[in-house]
PDB file of C-alpha atoms in Angstrom:
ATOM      1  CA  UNK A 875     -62.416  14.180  60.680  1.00 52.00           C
ATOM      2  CA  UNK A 876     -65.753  13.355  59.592  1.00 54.00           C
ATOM      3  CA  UNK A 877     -65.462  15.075  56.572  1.00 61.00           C
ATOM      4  CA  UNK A 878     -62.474  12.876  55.292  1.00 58.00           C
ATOM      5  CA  UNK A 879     -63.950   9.631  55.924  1.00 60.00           C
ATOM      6  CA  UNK A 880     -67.164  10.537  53.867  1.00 65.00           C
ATOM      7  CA  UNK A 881     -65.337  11.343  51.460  1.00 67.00           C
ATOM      8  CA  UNK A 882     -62.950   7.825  51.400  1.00 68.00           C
ATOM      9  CA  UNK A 883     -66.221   6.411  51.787  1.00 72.00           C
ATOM     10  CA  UNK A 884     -67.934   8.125  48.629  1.00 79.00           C
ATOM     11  CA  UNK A 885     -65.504   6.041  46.910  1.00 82.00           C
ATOM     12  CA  UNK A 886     -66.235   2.536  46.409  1.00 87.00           C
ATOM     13  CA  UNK A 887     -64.486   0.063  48.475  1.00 88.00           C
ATOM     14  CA  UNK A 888     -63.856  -2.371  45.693  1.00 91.00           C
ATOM     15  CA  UNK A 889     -61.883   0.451  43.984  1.00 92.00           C
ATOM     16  CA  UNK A 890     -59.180   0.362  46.701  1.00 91.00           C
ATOM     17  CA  UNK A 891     -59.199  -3.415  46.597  1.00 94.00           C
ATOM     18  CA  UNK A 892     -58.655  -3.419  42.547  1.00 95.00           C
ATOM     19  CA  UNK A 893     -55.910  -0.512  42.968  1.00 94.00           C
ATOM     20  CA  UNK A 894     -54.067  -2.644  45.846  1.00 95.00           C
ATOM     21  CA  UNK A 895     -54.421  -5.511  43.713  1.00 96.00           C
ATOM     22  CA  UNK A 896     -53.131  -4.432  40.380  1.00 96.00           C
ATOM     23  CA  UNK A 897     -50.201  -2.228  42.889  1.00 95.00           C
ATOM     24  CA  UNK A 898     -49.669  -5.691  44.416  1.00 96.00           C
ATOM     25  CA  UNK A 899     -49.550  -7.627  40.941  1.00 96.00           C
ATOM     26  CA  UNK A 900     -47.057  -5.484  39.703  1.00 96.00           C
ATOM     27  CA  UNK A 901     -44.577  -5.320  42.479  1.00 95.00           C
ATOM     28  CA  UNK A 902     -44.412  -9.188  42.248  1.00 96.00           C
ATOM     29  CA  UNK A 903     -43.911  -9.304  38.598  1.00 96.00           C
ATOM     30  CA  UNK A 904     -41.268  -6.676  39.278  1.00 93.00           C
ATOM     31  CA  UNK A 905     -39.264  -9.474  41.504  1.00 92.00           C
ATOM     32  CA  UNK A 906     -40.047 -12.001  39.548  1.00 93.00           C
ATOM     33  CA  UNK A 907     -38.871 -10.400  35.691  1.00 92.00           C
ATOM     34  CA  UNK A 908     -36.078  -8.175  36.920  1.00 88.00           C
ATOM     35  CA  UNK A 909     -32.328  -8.633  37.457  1.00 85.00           C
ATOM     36  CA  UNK A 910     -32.037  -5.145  38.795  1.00 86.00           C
ATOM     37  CA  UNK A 911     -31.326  -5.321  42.736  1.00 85.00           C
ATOM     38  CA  UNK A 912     -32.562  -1.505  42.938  1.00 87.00           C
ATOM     39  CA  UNK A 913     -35.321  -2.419  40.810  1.00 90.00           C
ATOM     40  CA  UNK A 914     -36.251  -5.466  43.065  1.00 89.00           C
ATOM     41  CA  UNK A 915     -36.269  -3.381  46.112  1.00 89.00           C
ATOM     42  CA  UNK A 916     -38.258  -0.831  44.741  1.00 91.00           C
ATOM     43  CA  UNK A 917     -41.263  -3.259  43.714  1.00 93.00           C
ATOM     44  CA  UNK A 918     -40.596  -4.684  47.532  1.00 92.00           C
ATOM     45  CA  UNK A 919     -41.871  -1.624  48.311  1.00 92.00           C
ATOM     46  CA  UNK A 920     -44.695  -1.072  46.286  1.00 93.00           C
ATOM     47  CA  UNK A 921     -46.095  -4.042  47.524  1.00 94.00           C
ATOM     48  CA  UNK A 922     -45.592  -3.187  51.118  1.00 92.00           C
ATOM     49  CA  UNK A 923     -47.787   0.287  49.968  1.00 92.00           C
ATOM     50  CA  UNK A 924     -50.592  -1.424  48.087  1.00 94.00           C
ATOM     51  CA  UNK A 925     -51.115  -3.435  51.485  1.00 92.00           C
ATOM     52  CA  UNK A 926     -50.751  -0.288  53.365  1.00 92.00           C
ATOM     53  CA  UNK A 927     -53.186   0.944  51.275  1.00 91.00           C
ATOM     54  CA  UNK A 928     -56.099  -1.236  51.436  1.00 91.00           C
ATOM     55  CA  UNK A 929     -55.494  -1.324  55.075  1.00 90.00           C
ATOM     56  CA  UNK A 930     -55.936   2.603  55.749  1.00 88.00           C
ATOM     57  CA  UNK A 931     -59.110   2.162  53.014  1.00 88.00           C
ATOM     58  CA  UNK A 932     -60.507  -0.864  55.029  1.00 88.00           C
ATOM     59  CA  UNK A 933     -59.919   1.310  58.338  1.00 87.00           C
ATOM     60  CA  UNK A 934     -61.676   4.007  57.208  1.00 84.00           C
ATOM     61  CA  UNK A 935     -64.903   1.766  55.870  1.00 83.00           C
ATOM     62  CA  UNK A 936     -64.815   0.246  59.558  1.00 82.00           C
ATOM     63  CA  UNK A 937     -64.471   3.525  61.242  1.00 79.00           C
ATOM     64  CA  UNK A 938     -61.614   3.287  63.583  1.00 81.00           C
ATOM     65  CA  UNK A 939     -57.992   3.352  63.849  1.00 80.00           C
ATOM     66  CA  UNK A 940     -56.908  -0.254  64.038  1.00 83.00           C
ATOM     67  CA  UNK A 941     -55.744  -0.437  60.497  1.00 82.00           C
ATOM     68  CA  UNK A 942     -54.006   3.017  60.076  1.00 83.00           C
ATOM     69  CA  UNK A 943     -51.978   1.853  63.296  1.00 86.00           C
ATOM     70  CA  UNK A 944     -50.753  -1.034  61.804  1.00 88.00           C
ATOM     71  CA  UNK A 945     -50.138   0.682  58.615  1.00 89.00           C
ATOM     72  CA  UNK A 946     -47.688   3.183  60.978  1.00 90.00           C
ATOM     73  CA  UNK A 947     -45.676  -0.273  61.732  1.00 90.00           C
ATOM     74  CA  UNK A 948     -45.293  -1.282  58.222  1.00 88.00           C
ATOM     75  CA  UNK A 949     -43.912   1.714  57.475  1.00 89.00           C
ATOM     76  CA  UNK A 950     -41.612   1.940  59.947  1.00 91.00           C
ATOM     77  CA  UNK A 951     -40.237  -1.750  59.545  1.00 89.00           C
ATOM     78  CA  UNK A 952     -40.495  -0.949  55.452  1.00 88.00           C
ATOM     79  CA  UNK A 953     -37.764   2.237  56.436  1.00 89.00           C
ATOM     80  CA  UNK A 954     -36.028  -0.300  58.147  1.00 90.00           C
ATOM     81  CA  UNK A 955     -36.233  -2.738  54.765  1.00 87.00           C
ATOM     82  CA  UNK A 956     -34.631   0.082  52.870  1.00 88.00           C
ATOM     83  CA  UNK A 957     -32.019   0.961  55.042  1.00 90.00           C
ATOM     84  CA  UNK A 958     -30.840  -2.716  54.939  1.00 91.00           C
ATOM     85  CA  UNK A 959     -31.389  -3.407  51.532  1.00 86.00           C
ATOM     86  CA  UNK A 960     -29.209  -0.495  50.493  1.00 87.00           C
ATOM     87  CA  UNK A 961     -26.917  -1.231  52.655  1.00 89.00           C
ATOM     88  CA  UNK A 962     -26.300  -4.850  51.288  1.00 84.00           C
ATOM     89  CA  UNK A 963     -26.461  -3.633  47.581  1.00 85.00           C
ATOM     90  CA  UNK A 964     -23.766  -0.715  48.153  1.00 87.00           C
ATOM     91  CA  UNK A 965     -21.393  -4.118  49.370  1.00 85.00           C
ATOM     92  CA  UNK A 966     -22.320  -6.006  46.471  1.00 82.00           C
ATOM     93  CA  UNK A 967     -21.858  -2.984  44.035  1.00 84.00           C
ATOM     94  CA  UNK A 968     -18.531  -2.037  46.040  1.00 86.00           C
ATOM     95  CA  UNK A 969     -17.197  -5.886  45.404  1.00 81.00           C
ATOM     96  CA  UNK A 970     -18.792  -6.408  42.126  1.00 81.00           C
ATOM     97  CA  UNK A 971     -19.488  -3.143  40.445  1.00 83.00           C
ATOM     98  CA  UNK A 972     -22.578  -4.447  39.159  1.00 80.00           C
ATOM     99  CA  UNK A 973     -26.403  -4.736  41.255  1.00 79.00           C
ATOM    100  CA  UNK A 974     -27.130  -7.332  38.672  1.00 79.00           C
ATOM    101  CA  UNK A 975     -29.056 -10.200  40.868  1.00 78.00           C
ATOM    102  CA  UNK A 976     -27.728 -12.765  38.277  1.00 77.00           C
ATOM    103  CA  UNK A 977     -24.309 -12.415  39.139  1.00 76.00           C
ATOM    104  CA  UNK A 978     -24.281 -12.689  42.830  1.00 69.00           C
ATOM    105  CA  UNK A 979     -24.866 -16.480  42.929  1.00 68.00           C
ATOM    106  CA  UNK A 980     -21.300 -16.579  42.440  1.00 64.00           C
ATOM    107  CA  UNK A 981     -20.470 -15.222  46.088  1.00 57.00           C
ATOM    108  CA  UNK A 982     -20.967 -18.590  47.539  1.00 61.00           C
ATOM    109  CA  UNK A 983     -18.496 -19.545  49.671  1.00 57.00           C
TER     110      UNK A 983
END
């Protein structure tokens, strides 16, 4: 176990903190530019795993566990996300035959 974190640690921490960022960055723009719903979720969840990464690297700078645990929950409410999330856009496709974001303003009641 030691051996891992000596490793992690060989690297520089604001290495994981530029990665997360730029991970982060792009996952927003992601939302933001696209009109894809798949798409969408998909850069949901690359921002959920930049955090998840620069929590497991800032856990293993500080040298115990808190961090990975939490990164455990993410993951697990990030499944959860998914599950959801494809669940809503396999209705919308089923009643629209599209998963174009634009188009589903016009569900309003």
């Amino acid at each position: 176990m030691g051996e891992v974190n000596t490793f992690i640690q060989s690297v520089p921490l604001n290495y994981f903190i530029i990665l997360s960022s730029v991970l982060f960055s792009l996952g927003v723009l992601g939302v933001l530019l696209r009109k894809n719903a798949i798409v969408i979720l998909g850069c949901v969840e690359l921002m959920l795993n930049s955090v998840n990464l620069l929590l497991a690297a800032f856990s293993a700078y500080k040298g115990n566990g808190d961090g990975q645990l939490l990164v455990f929950f993410i993951m697990v409410v990030a499944a959860a996300e998914v599950a959801v999330g494809l669940a809503i856009i396999a209705m919308l496709y089923r009643n629209t035959r599209s998963v174009d974001v634009s188009i589903f303003n016009k569900l309003r009641g």
